[in-house]
XYZ file of C-alpha atoms in Angstrom:
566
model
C 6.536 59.342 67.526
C 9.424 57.997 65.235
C 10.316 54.762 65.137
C 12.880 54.513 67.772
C 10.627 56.074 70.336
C 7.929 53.017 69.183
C 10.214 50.695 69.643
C 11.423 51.939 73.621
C 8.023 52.375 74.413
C 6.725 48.811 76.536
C 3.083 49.385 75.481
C 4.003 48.958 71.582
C 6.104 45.678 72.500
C 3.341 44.173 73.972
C 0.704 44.921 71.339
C 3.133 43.458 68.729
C 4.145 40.542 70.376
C -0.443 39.923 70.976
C -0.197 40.473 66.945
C 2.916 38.113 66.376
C 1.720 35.253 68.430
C -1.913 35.942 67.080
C -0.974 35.835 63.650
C 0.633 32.629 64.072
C -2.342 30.669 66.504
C -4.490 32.039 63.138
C -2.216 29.752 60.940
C -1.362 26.862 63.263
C -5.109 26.719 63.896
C -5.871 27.120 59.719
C -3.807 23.856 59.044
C -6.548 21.387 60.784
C -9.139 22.719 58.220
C -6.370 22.922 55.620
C -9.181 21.700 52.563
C -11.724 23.822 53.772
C -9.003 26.759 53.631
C -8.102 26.300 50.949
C -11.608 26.226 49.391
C -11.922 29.347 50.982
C -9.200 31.287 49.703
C -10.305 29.903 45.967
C -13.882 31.418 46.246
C -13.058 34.628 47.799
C -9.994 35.172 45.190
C -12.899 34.251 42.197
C -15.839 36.211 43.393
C -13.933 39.727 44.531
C -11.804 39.339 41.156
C -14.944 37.543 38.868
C -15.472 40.934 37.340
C -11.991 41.818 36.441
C -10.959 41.750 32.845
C -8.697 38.616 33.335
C -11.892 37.166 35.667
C -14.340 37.720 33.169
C -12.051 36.034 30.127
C -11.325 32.933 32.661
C -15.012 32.357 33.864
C -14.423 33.251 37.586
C -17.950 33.047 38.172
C -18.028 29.126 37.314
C -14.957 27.800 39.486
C -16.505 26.447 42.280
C -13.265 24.409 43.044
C -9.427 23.372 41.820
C -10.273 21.107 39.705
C -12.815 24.432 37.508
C -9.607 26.594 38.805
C -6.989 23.883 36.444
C -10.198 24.044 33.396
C -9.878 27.854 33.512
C -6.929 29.133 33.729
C -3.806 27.940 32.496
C -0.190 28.344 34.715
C 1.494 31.699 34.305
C 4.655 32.799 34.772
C 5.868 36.829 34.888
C 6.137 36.802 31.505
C 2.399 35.345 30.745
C 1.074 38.011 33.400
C 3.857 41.215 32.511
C 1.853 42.918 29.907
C -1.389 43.292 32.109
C 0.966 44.621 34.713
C 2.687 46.805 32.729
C -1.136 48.219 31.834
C -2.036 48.435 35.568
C 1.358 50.002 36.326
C 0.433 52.765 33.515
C -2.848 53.125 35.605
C -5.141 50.672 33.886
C -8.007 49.746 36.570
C -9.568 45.940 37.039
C -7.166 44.311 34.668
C -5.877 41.261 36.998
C -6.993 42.784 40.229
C -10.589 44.335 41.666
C -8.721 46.993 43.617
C -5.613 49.068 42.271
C -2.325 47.896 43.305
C -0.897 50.611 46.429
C 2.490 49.592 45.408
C 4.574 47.208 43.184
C 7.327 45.603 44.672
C 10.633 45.552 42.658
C 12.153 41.614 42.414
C 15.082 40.604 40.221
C 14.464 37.682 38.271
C 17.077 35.075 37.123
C 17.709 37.371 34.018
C 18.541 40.449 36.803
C 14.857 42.409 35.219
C 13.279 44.018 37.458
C 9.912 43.071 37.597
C 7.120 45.016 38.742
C 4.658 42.382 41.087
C 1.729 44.116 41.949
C 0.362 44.999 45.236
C -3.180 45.490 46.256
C -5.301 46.451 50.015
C -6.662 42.927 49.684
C -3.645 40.682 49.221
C -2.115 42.425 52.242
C -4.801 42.341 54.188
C -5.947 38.465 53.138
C -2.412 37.279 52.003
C 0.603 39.089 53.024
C 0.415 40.256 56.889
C -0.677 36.889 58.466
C 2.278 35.203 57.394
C 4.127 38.824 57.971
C 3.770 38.877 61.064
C 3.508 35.169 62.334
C 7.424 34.687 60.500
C 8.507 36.568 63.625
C 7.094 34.365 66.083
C 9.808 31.768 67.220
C 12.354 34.755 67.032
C 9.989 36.787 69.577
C 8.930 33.651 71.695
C 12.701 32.517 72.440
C 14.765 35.281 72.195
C 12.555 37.747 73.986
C 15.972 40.263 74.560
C 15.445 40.993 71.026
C 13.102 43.281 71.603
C 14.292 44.977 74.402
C 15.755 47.617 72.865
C 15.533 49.589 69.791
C 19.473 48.704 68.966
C 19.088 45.243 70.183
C 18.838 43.890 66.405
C 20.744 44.836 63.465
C 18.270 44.604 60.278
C 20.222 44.708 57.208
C 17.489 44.297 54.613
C 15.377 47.412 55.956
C 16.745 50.330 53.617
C 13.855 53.120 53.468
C 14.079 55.472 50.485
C 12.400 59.038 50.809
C 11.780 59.398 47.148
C 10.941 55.931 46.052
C 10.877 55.526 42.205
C 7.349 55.174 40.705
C 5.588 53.290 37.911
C 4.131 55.622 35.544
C 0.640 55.763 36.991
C 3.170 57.294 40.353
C 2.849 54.119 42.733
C 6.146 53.179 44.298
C 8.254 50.549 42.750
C 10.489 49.191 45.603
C 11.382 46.423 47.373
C 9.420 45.152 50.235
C 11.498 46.152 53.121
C 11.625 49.629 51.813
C 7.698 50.084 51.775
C 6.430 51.690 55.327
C 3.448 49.309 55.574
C 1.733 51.649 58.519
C 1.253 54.355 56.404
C 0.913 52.629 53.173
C -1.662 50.146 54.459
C -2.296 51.324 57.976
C -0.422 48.639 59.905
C 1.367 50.734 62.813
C 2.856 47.759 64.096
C 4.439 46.038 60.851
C 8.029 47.853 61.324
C 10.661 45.215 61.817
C 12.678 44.662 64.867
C 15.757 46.793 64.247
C 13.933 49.307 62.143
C 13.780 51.905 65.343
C 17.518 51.354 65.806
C 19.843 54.298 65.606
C 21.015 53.375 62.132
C 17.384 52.790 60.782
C 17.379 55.959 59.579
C 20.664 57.185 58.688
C 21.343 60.338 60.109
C 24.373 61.941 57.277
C 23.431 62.250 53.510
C 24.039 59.024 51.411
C 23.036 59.067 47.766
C 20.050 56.120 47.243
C 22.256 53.787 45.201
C 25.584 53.890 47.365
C 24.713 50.544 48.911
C 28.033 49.454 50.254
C 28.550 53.357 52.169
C 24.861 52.708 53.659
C 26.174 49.223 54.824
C 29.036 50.943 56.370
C 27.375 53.748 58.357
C 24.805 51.690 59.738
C 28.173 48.847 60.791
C 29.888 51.875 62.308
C 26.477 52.671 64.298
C 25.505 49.156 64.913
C 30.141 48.338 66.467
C 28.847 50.315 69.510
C 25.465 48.801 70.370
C 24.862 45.768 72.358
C 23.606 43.709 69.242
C 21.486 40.691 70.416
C 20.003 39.147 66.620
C 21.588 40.163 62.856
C 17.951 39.965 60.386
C 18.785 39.697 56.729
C 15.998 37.321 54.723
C 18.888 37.166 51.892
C 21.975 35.182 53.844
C 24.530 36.163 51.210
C 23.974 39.473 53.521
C 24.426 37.845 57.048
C 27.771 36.067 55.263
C 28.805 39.220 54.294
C 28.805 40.731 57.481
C 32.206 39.763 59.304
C 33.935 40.202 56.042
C 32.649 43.322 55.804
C 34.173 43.761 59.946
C 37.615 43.213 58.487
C 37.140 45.047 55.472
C 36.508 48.701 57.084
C 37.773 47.826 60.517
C 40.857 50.651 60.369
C 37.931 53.636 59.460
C 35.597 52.193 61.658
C 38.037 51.962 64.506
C 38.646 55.810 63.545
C 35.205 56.892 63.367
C 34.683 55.424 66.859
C 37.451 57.349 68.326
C 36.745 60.452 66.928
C 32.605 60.226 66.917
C 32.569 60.902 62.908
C 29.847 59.042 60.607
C 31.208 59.094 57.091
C 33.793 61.686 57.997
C 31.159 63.843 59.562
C 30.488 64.819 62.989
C 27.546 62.853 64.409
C 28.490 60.974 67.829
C 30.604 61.479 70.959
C 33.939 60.803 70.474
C 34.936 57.193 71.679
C 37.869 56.352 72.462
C 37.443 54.055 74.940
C 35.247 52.034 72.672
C 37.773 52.416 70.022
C 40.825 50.753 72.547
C 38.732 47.833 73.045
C 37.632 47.183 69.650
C 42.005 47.153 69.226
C 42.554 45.068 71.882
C 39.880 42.681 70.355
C 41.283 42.395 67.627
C 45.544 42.502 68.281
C 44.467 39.470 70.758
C 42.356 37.664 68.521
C 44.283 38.060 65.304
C 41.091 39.185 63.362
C 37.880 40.333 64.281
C 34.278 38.786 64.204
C 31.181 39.681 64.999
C 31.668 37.405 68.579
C 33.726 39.619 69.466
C 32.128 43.031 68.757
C 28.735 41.592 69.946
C 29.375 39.182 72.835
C 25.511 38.757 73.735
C 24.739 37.702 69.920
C 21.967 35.600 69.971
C 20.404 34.411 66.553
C 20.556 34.997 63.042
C 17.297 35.639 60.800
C 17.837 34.321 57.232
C 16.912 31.700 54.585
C 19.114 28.632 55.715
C 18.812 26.461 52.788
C 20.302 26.367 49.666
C 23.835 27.666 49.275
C 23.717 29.002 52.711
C 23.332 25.255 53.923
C 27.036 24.759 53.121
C 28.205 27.654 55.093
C 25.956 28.562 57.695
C 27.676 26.405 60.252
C 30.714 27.716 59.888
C 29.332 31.604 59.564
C 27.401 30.671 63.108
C 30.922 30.107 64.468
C 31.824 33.878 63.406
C 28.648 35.217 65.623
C 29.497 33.317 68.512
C 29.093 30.038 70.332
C 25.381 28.804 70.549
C 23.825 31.513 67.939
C 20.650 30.137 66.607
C 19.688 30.056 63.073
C 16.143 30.734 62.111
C 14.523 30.437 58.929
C 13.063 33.364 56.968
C 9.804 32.431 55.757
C 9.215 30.467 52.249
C 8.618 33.204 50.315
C 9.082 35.655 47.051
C 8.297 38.764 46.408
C 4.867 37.742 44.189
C 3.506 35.949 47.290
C 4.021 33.616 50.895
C 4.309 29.842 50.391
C 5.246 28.749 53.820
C 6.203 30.240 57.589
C 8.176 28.680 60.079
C 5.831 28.168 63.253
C 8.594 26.463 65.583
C 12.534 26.195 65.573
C 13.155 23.751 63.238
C 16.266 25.170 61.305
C 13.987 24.979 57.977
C 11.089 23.902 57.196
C 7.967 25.996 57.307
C 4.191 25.138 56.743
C 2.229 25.921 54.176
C 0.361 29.191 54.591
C -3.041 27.558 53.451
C -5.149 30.363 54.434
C -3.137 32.901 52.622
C -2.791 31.357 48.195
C -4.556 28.638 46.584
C -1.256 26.066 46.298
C -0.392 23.251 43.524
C 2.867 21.605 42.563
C 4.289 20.121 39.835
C 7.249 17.875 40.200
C 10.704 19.845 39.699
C 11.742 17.204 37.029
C 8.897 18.135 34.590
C 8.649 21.013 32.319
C 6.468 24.041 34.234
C 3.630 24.460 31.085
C 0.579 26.582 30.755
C -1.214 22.948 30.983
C 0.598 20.547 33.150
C -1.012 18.576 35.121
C -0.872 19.936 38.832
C -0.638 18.178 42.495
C -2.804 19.348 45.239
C -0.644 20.130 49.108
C -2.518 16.565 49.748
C -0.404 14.768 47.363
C 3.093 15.921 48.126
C 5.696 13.161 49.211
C 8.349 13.775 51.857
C 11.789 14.137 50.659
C 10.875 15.202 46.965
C 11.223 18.648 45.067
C 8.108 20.527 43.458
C 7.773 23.506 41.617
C 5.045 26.023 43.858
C 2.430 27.461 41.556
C 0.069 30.070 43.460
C -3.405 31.961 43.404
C -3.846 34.622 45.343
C -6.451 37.468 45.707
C -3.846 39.857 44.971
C -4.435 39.057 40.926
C -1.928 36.446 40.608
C -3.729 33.416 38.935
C -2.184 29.735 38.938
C 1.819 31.487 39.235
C 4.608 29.653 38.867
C 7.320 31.482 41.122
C 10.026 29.827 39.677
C 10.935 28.543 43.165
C 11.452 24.609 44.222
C 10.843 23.218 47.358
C 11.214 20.389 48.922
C 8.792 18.772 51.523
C 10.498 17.897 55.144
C 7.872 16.362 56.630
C 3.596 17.033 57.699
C 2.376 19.206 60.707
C -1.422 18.295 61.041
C -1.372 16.449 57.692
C -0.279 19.727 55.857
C 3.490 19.745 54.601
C 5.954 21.705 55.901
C 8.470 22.880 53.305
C 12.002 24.099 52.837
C 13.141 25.662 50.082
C 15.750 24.016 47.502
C 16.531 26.422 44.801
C 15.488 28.003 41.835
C 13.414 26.239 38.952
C 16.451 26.847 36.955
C 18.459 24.373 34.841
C 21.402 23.917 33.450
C 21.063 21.622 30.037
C 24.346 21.328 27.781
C 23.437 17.836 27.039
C 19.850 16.557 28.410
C 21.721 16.291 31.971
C 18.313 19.110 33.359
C 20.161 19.415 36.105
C 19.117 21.733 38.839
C 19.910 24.074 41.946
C 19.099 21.589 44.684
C 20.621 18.089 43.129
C 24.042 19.683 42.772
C 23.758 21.577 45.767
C 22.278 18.409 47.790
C 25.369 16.711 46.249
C 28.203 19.051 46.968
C 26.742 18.806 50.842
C 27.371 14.945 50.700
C 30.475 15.259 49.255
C 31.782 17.721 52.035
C 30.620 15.585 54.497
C 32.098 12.504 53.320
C 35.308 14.208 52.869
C 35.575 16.528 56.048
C 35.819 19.322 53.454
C 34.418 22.490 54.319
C 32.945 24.493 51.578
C 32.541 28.374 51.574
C 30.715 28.998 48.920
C 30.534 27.290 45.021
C 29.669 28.228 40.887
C 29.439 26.551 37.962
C 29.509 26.749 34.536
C 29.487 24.575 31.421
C 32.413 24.514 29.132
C 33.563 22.956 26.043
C 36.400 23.714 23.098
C 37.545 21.931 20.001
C 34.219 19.634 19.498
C 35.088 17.920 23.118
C 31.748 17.152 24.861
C 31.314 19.495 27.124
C 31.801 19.627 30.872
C 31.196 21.547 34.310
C 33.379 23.335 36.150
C 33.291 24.522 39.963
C 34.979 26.868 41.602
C 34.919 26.601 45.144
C 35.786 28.872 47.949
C 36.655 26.265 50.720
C 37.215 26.767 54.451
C 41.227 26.615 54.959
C 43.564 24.702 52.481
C 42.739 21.776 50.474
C 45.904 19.187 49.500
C 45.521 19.108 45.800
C 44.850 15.023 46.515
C 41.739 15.718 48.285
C 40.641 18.589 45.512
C 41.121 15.744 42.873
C 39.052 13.152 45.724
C 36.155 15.842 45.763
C 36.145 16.521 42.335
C 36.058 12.783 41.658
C 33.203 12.532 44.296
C 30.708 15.168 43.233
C 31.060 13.998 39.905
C 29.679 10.652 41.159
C 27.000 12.362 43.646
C 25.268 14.614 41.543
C 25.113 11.547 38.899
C 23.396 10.231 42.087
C 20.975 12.787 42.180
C 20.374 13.311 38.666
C 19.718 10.343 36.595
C 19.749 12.662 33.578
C 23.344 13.722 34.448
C 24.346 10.188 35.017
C 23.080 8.885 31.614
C 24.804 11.929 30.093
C 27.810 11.322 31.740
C 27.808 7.531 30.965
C 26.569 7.985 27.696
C 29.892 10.200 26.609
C 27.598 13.571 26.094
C 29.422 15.155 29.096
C 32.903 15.048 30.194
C 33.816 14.501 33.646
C 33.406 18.154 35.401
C 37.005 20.101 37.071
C 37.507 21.791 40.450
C 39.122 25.123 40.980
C 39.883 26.442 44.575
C 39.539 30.379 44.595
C 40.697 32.082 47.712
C 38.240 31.901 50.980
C 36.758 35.345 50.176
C 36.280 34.997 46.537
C 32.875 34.708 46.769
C 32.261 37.506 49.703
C 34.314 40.045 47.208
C 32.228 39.402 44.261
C 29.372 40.161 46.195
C 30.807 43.359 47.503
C 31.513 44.093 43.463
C 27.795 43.434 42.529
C 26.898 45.317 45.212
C 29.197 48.631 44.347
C 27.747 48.404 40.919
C 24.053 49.880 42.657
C 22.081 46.649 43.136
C 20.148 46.596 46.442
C 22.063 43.935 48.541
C 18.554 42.244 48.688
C 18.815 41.168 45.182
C 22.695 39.895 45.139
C 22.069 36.071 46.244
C 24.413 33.145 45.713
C 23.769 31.907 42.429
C 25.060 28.443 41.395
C 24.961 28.619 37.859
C 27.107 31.213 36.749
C 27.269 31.049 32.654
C 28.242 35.152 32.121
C 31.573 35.165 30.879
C 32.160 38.385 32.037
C 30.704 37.248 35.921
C 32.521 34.294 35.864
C 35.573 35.959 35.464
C 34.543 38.642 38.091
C 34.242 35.828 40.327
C 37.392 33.733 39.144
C 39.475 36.864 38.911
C 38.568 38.478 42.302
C 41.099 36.307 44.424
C 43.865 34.216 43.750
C 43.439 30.407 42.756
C 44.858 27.946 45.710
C 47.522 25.438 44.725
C 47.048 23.545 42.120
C 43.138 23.132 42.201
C 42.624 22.611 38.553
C 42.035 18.935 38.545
């Protein structure tokens, strides 16, 4: 039975839905016992991996708690951890891990490496499809339609390869969503809604690294199903989407009509299809996924970070009343937190799935800082996730900050902020999540919508230096209120940062410049990173943009507006 016959059939829907709401009662019903979980998850991870090379150096057999866990091992990062991966990958057995890694999955890092994170029976089993499979629980619950039919969802981060690339030792080295977890780990029920649509598997030849063509057949298969929920994890994907409507509309329209798939015969001709899709759009002036999807019904996607700025107005796009729900906490190295209700963010800690400590996002992420227990977190502040799992990753730094909403049961429920990342031209350490927290308060304030944003720190003739923005707003912008906002962020993100503030006051940075690029600026340079054969998985907004050549692929990729140069 292939996929789309799994998905039609009633029987399957019901078992996963028992598995989805399952999965999450297991984790709802973990955070009452949240210390004793986690003291479970620590003593299973250090007796199955004590005799390990990395368990034996570390004295698994003596932690008996977090405290021996902090004595032992130091905090790693990829780079600590990459050559005992790279010995595993080559085929090296009980290095980090007790059983062999099945798979590594491929995740970009903030230098674009691909690294390889290894993945073992135990840490999917233990770690990986609880919160798997309880992430898909509100979606399921509320917008039961979803699942109605094996077109009902359009999944644009599934992307299965026949002839994955291997490590050397010949395990695959791909990204999650491209791993078939039934037959890799015998989970029949862990395909994604949408993967048993007609444009799961595409049915003309597409070479592997053609991204952009695979995200146009499966559009032109997905314009003439009823599509009831868009899935992408990565939003820059979901934003993508009606841009990408507008982009190909005249072939799509064509392909329609004459039932071609990349110029090849594959459907019945359409053309009634194809004279509605016209009308749509000659009476609208444009087209949007409202309008080719009338019974749209939620979006699946990180909503924080960048995306916070535009999701409201890329709701708009789907149609009136389109929920957002939040993609789980997560990376590719391990789960920090799931979404167990419909709050529009935050997500609780998995605390059955990784041992979890924190360090404050303002201090420096060292081998021995001094680490906060999920007990300890304050509401409203940032922290750096560090991570033990069984999986082989000891005391990891992800390299991911998050920022704590509020407490289910005691235990906190997180959203995420933005990458560990800094930017530091003059001791401002300024982060992800303080400018992006202050652009948001700035467009507020104003009543100025913004699209999407980058920055970048310049500096010429011995000047101090200075950021500049360029922003990709929602309609036009009087070049008084682009000198306003300018004026304004400068002042919030001195808000947010008291580094930047001092820097700023102190004459070690100059005041920072707007530029206005055109509305689709950013969407284009996507569509450019993605032609260049990076899975559209890995192409995320990134704030700090300090490439010279990327900045002026960004810059260059639409026309300034007016005289935004302030």
């Amino acid at each position: 039975m292939n996929l789309s016959e799994e998905w039609a059939d009633p029987d399957r829907v019901r078992r996963y839905r028992r598995r989805v709401f399952g999965e999450r009662e297991e984790i709802v019903a973990a955070l009452a016992d949240a210390r004793g979980q986690q003291q479970r998850v620590l003593r299973e991870l250090t007796e199955f991996n004590a005799g390990t090379e990395y368990g034996r150096a570390h004295g698994f057999d003596s932690v008996r708690d977090l405290s021996d866990l902090r004595k032992a091992v130091p905090i790693n990062d990829y780079a600590a951890l990459g050559p005992s991966i790279e010995r595993m990958a080559a085929g090296e057995s009980n290095v980090l891990s007790a059983d062999d890694p099945a798979v590594y999955f491929t995740s970009s890092g903030t230098t674009g490496a691909h690294k390889k994170v290894p993945v073992t029976p135990s840490f999917m089993r233990r770690t990986f499809f609880p919160f798997y499979y309880a992430a898909w629980a509100p979606l399921v619950e509320h917008f039961p339609d979803v699942l109605a039919r094996p077109d009902a969802v359009l999944n644009l981060k599934h992307d299965p390869l026949s002839a994955p690339p291997t490590t050397a030792s010949g395990r695959p080295h791909v990204g999650a969503s491209q791993v078939d977890f039934g037959a890799k780990f015998g989970e029949p029920l862990s395909a994604e809604p949408g993967t048993g649509a007609p444009w799961g598997t595409l049915p003309v030849p597409v070479e592997a690294h053609e991204h952009l063509e695979k995200a146009y057949l499966r559009l032109r298969l997905a314009v003439t199903s009823d599509v009831r929920c868009v899935i992408g994890i990565n939003p820059a994907m979901v934003a993508a989407l009606p841009y990408q409507l507008r982009l190909w509309w005249p072939r799509l329209v064509k392909e329609i009509h004459d039932g071609t798939l990349g110029g090849l015969p594959c459907t019945d001709p359409d053309p009634e299809r194809a004279r509605e899709l016209e009308r749509l759009a000659h009476h609208f002036g444009t087209i949007r996924p409202a309008h080719v999807w009338p019974h749209m019904r939620a979006l699946f996607c990180w909503t924080t970070g960048m995306a916070s700025l535009y999701l409201p107005r890329l709701r708009e796009e789907f149609g009136p009343g389109v929920a957002t729900l939040p993609a789980p906490v997560a990376a590719s190295e391990g789960p920090v937190g799931v979404a167990l209700d419909r709050h529009t963010s935050a997500c609780s800690l998995t605390v059955g799935a990784s041992v979890y400590e924190f360090l404050d996002a303002d201090d420096d992420i060292r081998p021995d800082a001094e680490t906060l227990a999920w007990d300890e977190l304050e509401a409203g502040r940032d922290y750096h996730v560090v991570f033990s799992h069984i999986g082989g990753l000891y005391r990891y730094a992800v390299g991911d900050v998050v920022r704590v909403v509020d407490r289910v049961e005691g235990v906190p429920r997180v959203e995420y902020a933005g990458r560990a990342t800094r930017s530091d031209a003059a001791g401002e350490r300024l982060r992800d999540a303080q400018v992006l927290r202050a652009l948001a308060a700035v467009a507020r304030s104003t009543g100025l919508d913004v699209r999407n944003a980058a920055c970048r720190v310049v500096g010429a003739d011995g000047s101090a230096p200075s950021y500049e923005f360029a922003l990709a707003p929602y309609g036009a912008w009087s070049p008084a209120e682009t000198t306003r906002f300018a004026a304004l962020l400068d002042t919030a993100i001195g808000g947010e940062s008291g580094d930047y503030r001092t820097a700023r006051s102190e004459g070690r940075l100059g005041a920072l410049t707007v530029s206005l690029l055109d509305e689709d600026a950013f969407l284009a340079d996507w569509h450019t990173a993605v032609a260049t054969g990076i899975r559209p998985t890995q192409v995320k907004d990134r704030l700090f943009r300090q490439d010279p050549a990327l900045w002026e692929r960004l810059t260059g990729a639409a026309r300034p507006v007016g005289e935004g140069q302030v």
